[in-house]
Amino acid sequence: WWPRGTVLITGGTGGLGGHVARWVTAEHVVLTSRRGITSGPLVAELAESGKRVTVLACDVADRQALTAVLAPLGPINAVVHAAGVEQSTVIDQLDAAARAEVWSGKVDGLRNLHEVLVDGGHPLEAVVLFSSIAGIWGSGGQAMYAAANAFLDDYAAGHPNTTSVAWGPWAGDGMAGANVAAELRRRGVRTIDPRLAVRAMAEAVGQGVSSVCVADVDWARFAPVFTVARPSRLLGDLPEVRTALAAAEPAADAPTSGLAGRVRAAAPAQRPGIVLTMVREQAAAVLGHGETAAVETGTAFREMGFDSLTAVELRNRMATATGLTLPAGLVFDYPTPLALAEFLVAELAGSVVQAAPAAPAVALLDEPIAIVGMSCQFPGGVSSPAQLWEFLAAGGDGIGAFPA
């Protein structure tokens, strides 16, 4: 697909939109962004290439502003909706403002583009939506971002000439920051060369595909961790994933590992130290620490930053190092390096121990009673928990008829 006429790129001065703008050879390229930066390397580069470029300050989530800036431009022939706000916050820490910010750029922006351009009669030959793998198979800390991108994918399925591309991270100046990209790469999701990404986009649009996922995945590294922590029928059906999982599964007659031999050959008093050192080394490697000092023997894995994915990765490393068949919830059954080492020593030495119970959490509360949740029908004319409390304090009689 090669766009012609006037092409609108939302988020056009950002990293992803900028790469699309460099590729577009249409007569007129319109870039919108919240700040509408009219100078800088990208604008200068586009000007030197001889393209007719218009840069506009416009938040596409603002319907009136979008209508006002597009009205003087005439017919729009194609739209690339690359605007969006990346999110790296776990869901229970998202407040209403943060949720609205992530949602508005993607979803409200798309709704406004539809009403202004599609319903407005513009001759759109293509609408390209920049979605994310977060909406395809999930991504830690990106719940709202995943939901917004899933909306884009669903929209594309129901509208002609529309393609939603769920991207993996782009190399260089994409939306994924350096730390996020490094963490994804460690888990098997590599960054995509922007030039290759744009070619993939053009091919998908040219073939009339409504929704496609484009990511560079090292399945041998990604599948054994991700698909065990989050079983997925989508990923489980991929031949590459089945091959990777089969290769990662230890053979039933696999030889005893060197560690197992060392443990059994060592004096009983030396065994815990040998295994504990290995556990700390592997945990440090999973978390990206350069040394084991950051992994304290009595600190819970959760407190160190382990989540469901990194827990499975550590379990896989333990299974490889010991030759044992270990449960996916190993890190949560034995919640500290010391507890895990004690379990592994017993397993390697030929005995079995029960899972060490996690230390109970203690909540410090100012009130004498904390009502966590109530779901009931109140008798005696009471209509709320507060009224029930007052009713009981006053010694009221709450006997009533059995609810219909």
Short mmCIF file of C-alpha atoms in Angstrom, two decimals:
data_model
loop_
_atom_site.label_atom_id
_atom_site.label_comp_id
_atom_site.label_asym_id
_atom_site.label_seq_id
_atom_site.Cartn_x
_atom_site.Cartn_y
_atom_site.Cartn_z
CA TRP A 1 0.00 0.00 0.00
CA TRP A 2 1.25 3.44 -0.96
CA PRO A 3 -0.92 6.29 0.33
CA ARG A 4 -1.71 9.23 -1.93
CA GLY A 5 -3.42 12.59 -1.61
CA THR A 6 -3.49 13.91 1.95
CA VAL A 7 -2.42 11.59 4.75
CA LEU A 8 -3.19 12.38 8.38
CA ILE A 9 -0.86 10.91 11.04
CA THR A 10 -1.97 11.36 14.64
CA GLY A 11 0.89 11.34 17.12
CA GLY A 12 2.81 12.32 14.03
CA THR A 13 5.75 14.02 15.74
CA GLY A 14 6.36 11.05 18.07
CA GLY A 15 8.70 8.15 17.44
CA LEU A 16 6.30 5.81 15.63
CA GLY A 17 4.44 8.52 13.72
CA GLY A 18 7.73 10.05 12.65
CA HIS A 19 8.88 6.84 10.99
CA VAL A 20 5.59 6.60 9.11
CA ALA A 21 5.92 10.23 8.02
CA ARG A 22 9.38 9.55 6.59
CA TRP A 23 7.99 6.64 4.58
CA VAL A 24 4.87 8.37 3.22
CA THR A 25 5.30 9.73 -0.30
CA ALA A 26 1.83 11.27 -0.60
CA GLU A 27 1.31 14.81 -1.86
CA HIS A 28 0.54 16.19 1.60
CA VAL A 29 1.46 14.83 5.03
CA VAL A 30 -0.40 16.23 8.05
CA LEU A 31 1.09 15.54 11.48
CA THR A 32 -0.92 16.17 14.62
CA SER A 33 0.26 16.01 18.21
CA ARG A 34 -0.75 17.58 21.47
CA ARG A 35 2.13 20.06 21.33
CA GLY A 36 2.29 20.48 17.56
CA ILE A 37 6.07 20.94 17.44
CA THR A 38 6.79 22.83 14.20
CA SER A 39 10.58 22.62 14.44
CA GLY A 40 13.09 19.92 15.23
CA PRO A 41 15.03 17.16 13.45
CA LEU A 42 11.96 15.35 12.10
CA VAL A 43 10.30 18.44 10.63
CA ALA A 44 13.60 19.60 9.13
CA GLU A 45 14.24 16.17 7.64
CA LEU A 46 10.77 16.03 6.08
CA ALA A 47 11.15 19.55 4.68
CA GLU A 48 14.50 18.69 3.10
CA SER A 49 12.95 15.67 1.41
CA GLY A 50 10.65 18.00 -0.52
CA LYS A 51 7.43 16.79 1.10
CA ARG A 52 4.59 19.16 1.78
CA VAL A 53 4.20 18.86 5.53
CA THR A 54 1.69 20.48 7.87
CA VAL A 55 2.23 20.20 11.63
CA LEU A 56 -0.79 20.93 13.82
CA ALA A 57 -1.22 21.16 17.58
CA CYS A 58 -4.31 19.10 18.32
CA ASP A 59 -5.39 16.57 20.93
CA VAL A 60 -7.43 14.10 18.88
CA ALA A 61 -9.44 13.31 21.99
CA ASP A 62 -10.90 16.84 21.71
CA ARG A 63 -13.66 16.61 19.10
CA GLN A 64 -14.05 20.36 18.58
CA ALA A 65 -10.31 20.94 18.24
CA LEU A 66 -9.99 18.10 15.74
CA THR A 67 -12.86 19.42 13.63
CA ALA A 68 -11.38 22.91 13.63
CA VAL A 69 -7.86 21.95 12.51
CA LEU A 70 -8.97 19.51 9.81
CA ALA A 71 -11.65 21.69 8.22
CA PRO A 72 -9.23 23.87 6.15
CA LEU A 73 -7.27 20.87 4.83
CA GLY A 74 -9.85 19.53 2.38
CA PRO A 75 -10.34 15.82 1.70
CA ILE A 76 -8.27 13.36 3.77
CA ASN A 77 -7.32 10.20 1.86
CA ALA A 78 -5.77 8.10 4.61
CA VAL A 79 -5.31 8.12 8.38
CA VAL A 80 -2.60 6.55 10.52
CA HIS A 81 -3.73 6.74 14.15
CA ALA A 82 -0.46 6.44 16.10
CA ALA A 83 -1.38 8.69 19.03
CA GLY A 84 -1.35 7.17 22.47
CA VAL A 85 -0.02 7.32 26.01
CA GLU A 86 2.09 4.40 27.23
CA GLN A 87 1.34 3.09 30.72
CA SER A 88 3.54 1.20 33.18
CA THR A 89 1.38 1.16 36.31
CA VAL A 90 -0.22 -1.85 37.95
CA ILE A 91 -4.00 -1.70 37.87
CA ASP A 92 -4.67 -1.13 41.57
CA GLN A 93 -2.49 1.99 41.51
CA LEU A 94 -4.30 3.60 38.56
CA ASP A 95 -6.49 6.52 39.52
CA ALA A 96 -9.31 7.90 37.38
CA ALA A 97 -7.11 10.57 35.80
CA ALA A 98 -4.46 8.06 34.73
CA ARG A 99 -7.08 5.71 33.28
CA ALA A 100 -8.70 8.56 31.36
CA GLU A 101 -5.37 9.74 29.95
CA VAL A 102 -4.48 6.32 28.58
CA TRP A 103 -8.00 5.72 27.26
CA SER A 104 -8.57 9.11 25.66
CA GLY A 105 -5.67 9.22 23.22
CA LYS A 106 -6.42 5.80 21.77
CA VAL A 107 -10.17 5.32 22.07
CA ASP A 108 -11.68 8.80 22.26
CA GLY A 109 -9.27 9.87 19.53
CA LEU A 110 -10.46 7.04 17.28
CA ARG A 111 -14.12 7.83 17.94
CA ASN A 112 -13.54 11.46 17.00
CA LEU A 113 -11.63 10.53 13.87
CA HIS A 114 -14.51 8.27 12.85
CA GLU A 115 -17.13 10.96 13.40
CA VAL A 116 -15.15 13.75 11.73
CA LEU A 117 -13.68 11.80 8.79
CA VAL A 118 -15.66 8.61 8.19
CA ASP A 119 -19.05 10.09 8.96
CA GLY A 120 -17.88 13.36 7.44
CA GLY A 121 -17.59 11.82 3.98
CA HIS A 122 -13.83 11.98 3.46
CA PRO A 123 -12.60 9.58 0.72
CA LEU A 124 -10.59 7.38 3.09
CA GLU A 125 -8.83 4.62 1.22
CA ALA A 126 -7.22 3.33 4.43
CA VAL A 127 -7.44 3.78 8.18
CA VAL A 128 -4.43 2.32 10.00
CA LEU A 129 -4.60 1.93 13.79
CA PHE A 130 -1.48 1.46 15.88
CA SER A 131 -2.35 -1.14 18.52
CA SER A 132 -0.07 -3.20 20.78
CA ILE A 133 0.79 -6.75 21.80
CA ALA A 134 -0.45 -5.66 25.25
CA GLY A 135 -3.99 -6.03 23.88
CA ILE A 136 -3.22 -9.42 22.27
CA TRP A 137 -1.58 -11.46 25.03
CA GLY A 138 -1.25 -9.00 27.91
CA SER A 139 1.69 -7.16 29.41
CA GLY A 140 2.53 -6.50 33.04
CA GLY A 141 1.61 -3.04 34.32
CA GLN A 142 -0.32 -2.13 31.16
CA ALA A 143 -3.91 -3.07 31.96
CA MET A 144 -5.56 0.14 30.76
CA TYR A 145 -3.22 0.38 27.78
CA ALA A 146 -4.11 -3.21 26.84
CA ALA A 147 -7.83 -2.45 27.07
CA ALA A 148 -7.53 0.65 24.89
CA ASN A 149 -5.60 -1.22 22.22
CA ALA A 150 -8.06 -4.13 22.29
CA PHE A 151 -10.74 -1.55 21.48
CA LEU A 152 -8.78 -0.54 18.37
CA ASP A 153 -8.48 -4.16 17.24
CA ASP A 154 -12.21 -4.70 17.69
CA TYR A 155 -13.06 -1.50 15.82
CA ALA A 156 -10.98 -2.59 12.82
CA ALA A 157 -12.83 -5.89 12.60
CA GLY A 158 -16.12 -4.08 12.00
CA HIS A 159 -15.14 -1.30 9.59
CA PRO A 160 -14.04 -1.50 5.93
CA ASN A 161 -10.63 -0.28 4.75
CA THR A 162 -9.38 -0.41 8.35
CA THR A 163 -6.32 -2.25 9.60
CA SER A 164 -5.24 -2.50 13.24
CA VAL A 165 -1.59 -3.46 13.74
CA ALA A 166 -0.73 -4.77 17.20
CA TRP A 167 2.95 -3.90 17.47
CA GLY A 168 5.71 -5.34 19.52
CA PRO A 169 8.27 -2.75 20.69
CA TRP A 170 10.08 -0.70 18.04
CA ALA A 171 13.81 -0.09 18.21
CA GLY A 172 15.05 3.41 18.95
CA ASP A 173 12.43 5.97 19.81
CA GLY A 174 9.24 3.95 20.02
CA MET A 175 6.71 4.22 22.85
CA ALA A 176 8.43 1.52 24.91
CA GLY A 177 11.13 3.16 27.03
CA ALA A 178 14.64 1.76 27.29
CA ASN A 179 13.91 -0.05 30.55
CA VAL A 180 10.69 -1.59 29.23
CA ALA A 181 12.40 -2.65 26.01
CA ALA A 182 15.27 -4.22 27.95
CA GLU A 183 12.86 -6.18 30.15
CA LEU A 184 10.88 -7.38 27.12
CA ARG A 185 14.07 -8.40 25.34
CA ARG A 186 15.18 -10.40 28.39
CA ARG A 187 11.87 -12.26 28.24
CA GLY A 188 12.19 -12.99 24.53
CA VAL A 189 10.43 -10.06 22.82
CA ARG A 190 12.97 -8.19 20.71
CA THR A 191 12.60 -4.70 19.25
CA ILE A 192 11.63 -4.28 15.60
CA ASP A 193 13.61 -2.25 13.08
CA PRO A 194 11.29 0.69 12.28
CA ARG A 195 11.88 0.36 8.53
CA LEU A 196 10.85 -3.29 8.64
CA ALA A 197 7.83 -2.39 10.78
CA VAL A 198 6.60 0.17 8.26
CA ARG A 199 7.02 -2.35 5.43
CA ALA A 200 4.95 -4.87 7.41
CA MET A 201 2.26 -2.23 7.95
CA ALA A 202 2.11 -1.40 4.25
CA GLU A 203 1.88 -5.08 3.34
CA ALA A 204 -0.96 -5.73 5.83
CA VAL A 205 -2.97 -2.75 4.55
CA GLY A 206 -2.37 -3.75 0.94
CA GLN A 207 -3.69 -7.24 1.62
CA GLY A 208 -6.82 -5.87 3.28
CA VAL A 209 -6.07 -7.48 6.64
CA SER A 210 -8.30 -6.08 9.40
CA SER A 211 -6.10 -7.06 12.33
CA VAL A 212 -2.54 -8.33 12.54
CA CYS A 213 0.11 -8.72 15.21
CA VAL A 214 3.69 -7.81 14.26
CA ALA A 215 6.37 -8.71 16.80
CA ASP A 216 9.87 -10.15 16.81
CA VAL A 217 9.68 -12.99 19.33
CA ASP A 218 12.34 -15.46 20.44
CA TRP A 219 9.87 -18.27 21.06
CA ALA A 220 12.44 -20.58 22.64
CA ARG A 221 12.92 -17.98 25.38
CA PHE A 222 9.43 -16.50 25.50
CA ALA A 223 7.13 -19.53 25.35
CA PRO A 224 8.43 -21.65 28.29
CA VAL A 225 8.00 -18.69 30.65
CA PHE A 226 5.02 -16.75 29.34
CA THR A 227 2.68 -19.54 28.30
CA VAL A 228 3.18 -21.41 31.59
CA ALA A 229 2.49 -18.32 33.70
CA ARG A 230 -0.46 -17.27 31.53
CA PRO A 231 -1.83 -20.23 29.55
CA SER A 232 -3.05 -18.98 26.20
CA ARG A 233 -4.97 -20.91 23.57
CA LEU A 234 -3.94 -18.23 21.07
CA LEU A 235 -0.21 -18.71 21.64
CA GLY A 236 -0.52 -22.41 22.38
CA ASP A 237 -1.74 -23.05 18.82
CA LEU A 238 1.38 -21.56 17.22
CA PRO A 239 3.73 -24.23 15.82
CA GLU A 240 6.74 -22.23 17.06
CA VAL A 241 5.37 -22.29 20.60
CA ARG A 242 4.67 -26.03 20.57
CA THR A 243 8.21 -26.66 19.34
CA ALA A 244 9.71 -24.38 22.00
CA LEU A 245 7.69 -25.99 24.81
CA ALA A 246 8.63 -29.48 23.66
CA ALA A 247 12.32 -28.53 23.58
CA ALA A 248 12.11 -27.00 27.06
CA GLU A 249 10.51 -30.10 28.62
CA PRO A 250 13.22 -32.27 30.23
CA ALA A 251 13.34 -35.85 29.05
CA ALA A 252 12.10 -38.50 31.46
CA ASP A 253 15.47 -40.26 31.34
CA ALA A 254 17.55 -37.07 31.51
CA PRO A 255 20.87 -37.62 33.32
CA THR A 256 21.24 -36.27 36.84
CA SER A 257 22.56 -32.72 36.82
CA GLY A 258 26.01 -31.84 38.09
CA LEU A 259 24.43 -29.92 40.95
CA ALA A 260 22.51 -32.98 42.11
CA GLY A 261 25.72 -34.97 42.15
CA ARG A 262 27.54 -32.27 44.08
CA VAL A 263 24.78 -32.07 46.67
CA ARG A 264 24.63 -35.81 47.21
CA ALA A 265 28.41 -36.07 47.38
CA ALA A 266 28.73 -33.22 49.89
CA ALA A 267 28.46 -33.58 53.64
CA PRO A 268 24.93 -32.90 54.92
CA ALA A 269 26.06 -29.70 56.62
CA GLN A 270 27.47 -28.33 53.34
CA ARG A 271 24.44 -29.04 51.14
CA PRO A 272 22.26 -26.04 52.12
CA GLY A 273 25.06 -23.58 51.35
CA ILE A 274 25.70 -25.08 47.90
CA VAL A 275 22.04 -24.92 46.87
CA LEU A 276 21.37 -21.54 48.47
CA THR A 277 24.25 -20.00 46.49
CA MET A 278 22.77 -21.41 43.29
CA VAL A 279 19.28 -20.12 44.15
CA ARG A 280 20.59 -16.60 44.82
CA GLU A 281 22.64 -16.61 41.60
CA GLN A 282 19.69 -17.66 39.49
CA ALA A 283 17.30 -15.21 41.20
CA ALA A 284 19.77 -12.37 40.63
CA ALA A 285 20.06 -13.32 36.96
CA VAL A 286 16.27 -13.35 36.51
CA LEU A 287 15.91 -9.92 38.11
CA GLY A 288 18.80 -8.50 36.10
CA HIS A 289 21.12 -7.92 39.08
CA GLY A 290 24.85 -8.12 38.48
CA GLU A 291 25.58 -9.74 41.84
CA THR A 292 23.86 -11.95 44.39
CA ALA A 293 24.09 -9.41 47.21
CA ALA A 294 20.76 -7.95 46.05
CA VAL A 295 19.07 -11.31 46.80
CA GLU A 296 18.82 -11.64 50.56
CA THR A 297 18.22 -15.12 51.87
CA GLY A 298 15.26 -14.26 54.09
CA THR A 299 13.50 -11.73 51.85
CA ALA A 300 10.35 -12.91 50.08
CA PHE A 301 10.61 -13.26 46.32
CA ARG A 302 7.53 -11.04 45.93
CA GLU A 303 9.27 -8.26 47.83
CA MET A 304 12.25 -8.54 45.49
CA GLY A 305 9.99 -7.85 42.51
CA PHE A 306 9.08 -11.32 41.27
CA ASP A 307 5.79 -11.58 39.40
CA SER A 308 4.07 -14.53 37.71
CA LEU A 309 6.38 -14.41 34.68
CA THR A 310 9.69 -14.02 36.49
CA ALA A 311 8.58 -16.68 38.99
CA VAL A 312 8.13 -19.18 36.17
CA GLU A 313 11.47 -18.14 34.67
CA LEU A 314 13.20 -18.83 37.99
CA ARG A 315 11.40 -22.16 38.26
CA ASN A 316 12.61 -23.11 34.76
CA ARG A 317 16.17 -22.20 35.70
CA MET A 318 15.88 -24.27 38.88
CA ALA A 319 14.54 -27.25 36.92
CA THR A 320 17.44 -27.01 34.45
CA ALA A 321 20.04 -26.67 37.19
CA THR A 322 18.72 -29.49 39.36
CA GLY A 323 17.19 -31.89 36.85
CA LEU A 324 14.02 -31.97 38.99
CA THR A 325 10.43 -31.62 37.82
CA LEU A 326 9.22 -28.58 39.69
CA PRO A 327 5.75 -26.94 39.95
CA ALA A 328 5.02 -23.63 38.22
CA GLY A 329 4.20 -22.07 41.61
CA LEU A 330 7.53 -23.05 43.13
CA VAL A 331 8.51 -19.50 44.11
CA PHE A 332 5.17 -18.90 45.83
CA ASP A 333 5.16 -22.29 47.60
CA TYR A 334 8.65 -21.58 48.98
CA PRO A 335 8.59 -17.81 49.26
CA THR A 336 12.20 -17.01 50.22
CA PRO A 337 15.58 -18.15 48.84
CA LEU A 338 16.26 -19.94 52.12
CA ALA A 339 12.94 -21.82 52.05
CA LEU A 340 13.44 -22.74 48.40
CA ALA A 341 16.99 -23.94 49.03
CA GLU A 342 15.84 -26.14 51.92
CA PHE A 343 13.18 -27.72 49.70
CA LEU A 344 15.63 -28.33 46.85
CA VAL A 345 18.22 -29.84 49.20
CA ALA A 346 15.66 -32.32 50.46
CA GLU A 347 14.53 -33.15 46.91
CA LEU A 348 18.07 -33.58 45.62
CA ALA A 349 19.01 -35.70 48.62
CA GLY A 350 16.08 -37.99 47.94
CA SER A 351 13.54 -36.92 50.57
CA VAL A 352 10.37 -34.91 50.21
CA VAL A 353 9.31 -31.97 52.37
CA GLN A 354 6.09 -30.06 52.47
CA ALA A 355 5.82 -26.51 51.20
CA ALA A 356 6.94 -23.95 53.78
CA PRO A 357 3.96 -21.79 54.66
CA ALA A 358 4.32 -18.12 53.85
CA ALA A 359 4.51 -15.80 56.84
CA PRO A 360 1.04 -14.32 57.47
CA ALA A 361 0.62 -10.67 56.62
CA VAL A 362 -0.19 -8.43 59.57
CA ALA A 363 -2.38 -5.39 58.92
CA LEU A 364 -2.07 -2.43 61.24
CA LEU A 365 -5.47 -0.77 61.52
CA ASP A 366 -6.66 2.15 63.60
CA GLU A 367 -10.28 1.02 63.75
CA PRO A 368 -11.35 -1.92 65.98
CA ILE A 369 -13.19 -3.68 63.14
CA ALA A 370 -12.58 -3.41 59.39
CA ILE A 371 -15.53 -4.41 57.20
CA VAL A 372 -13.86 -5.58 54.01
CA GLY A 373 -17.01 -6.47 52.09
CA MET A 374 -20.71 -6.89 52.73
CA SER A 375 -23.28 -8.49 50.50
CA CYS A 376 -26.58 -9.08 52.23
CA GLN A 377 -30.15 -7.93 52.68
CA PHE A 378 -30.66 -5.84 55.81
CA PRO A 379 -33.71 -6.36 58.07
CA GLY A 380 -35.54 -3.84 60.20
CA GLY A 381 -35.66 -1.08 57.59
CA VAL A 382 -31.85 -0.79 57.46
CA SER A 383 -30.51 0.16 54.03
CA SER A 384 -26.74 0.58 54.51
CA PRO A 385 -23.81 -0.80 56.56
CA ALA A 386 -23.67 2.48 58.48
CA GLN A 387 -27.33 2.18 59.49
CA LEU A 388 -26.79 -1.45 60.45
CA TRP A 389 -23.97 -0.42 62.78
CA GLU A 390 -26.19 2.20 64.46
CA PHE A 391 -29.05 -0.30 64.66
CA LEU A 392 -26.88 -2.86 66.46
CA ALA A 393 -25.34 -0.26 68.79
CA ALA A 394 -28.84 0.81 69.85
CA GLY A 395 -29.86 -2.81 70.54
CA GLY A 396 -32.58 -2.88 67.89
CA ASP A 397 -34.64 -5.94 67.00
CA GLY A 398 -33.85 -6.84 63.38
CA ILE A 399 -36.01 -9.91 62.86
CA GLY A 400 -37.80 -9.69 59.51
CA ALA A 401 -39.60 -11.83 56.94
CA PHE A 402 -37.56 -14.25 54.84
CA PRO A 403 -36.56 -12.48 51.57
CA ALA A 404 -38.69 -13.34 48.56
#
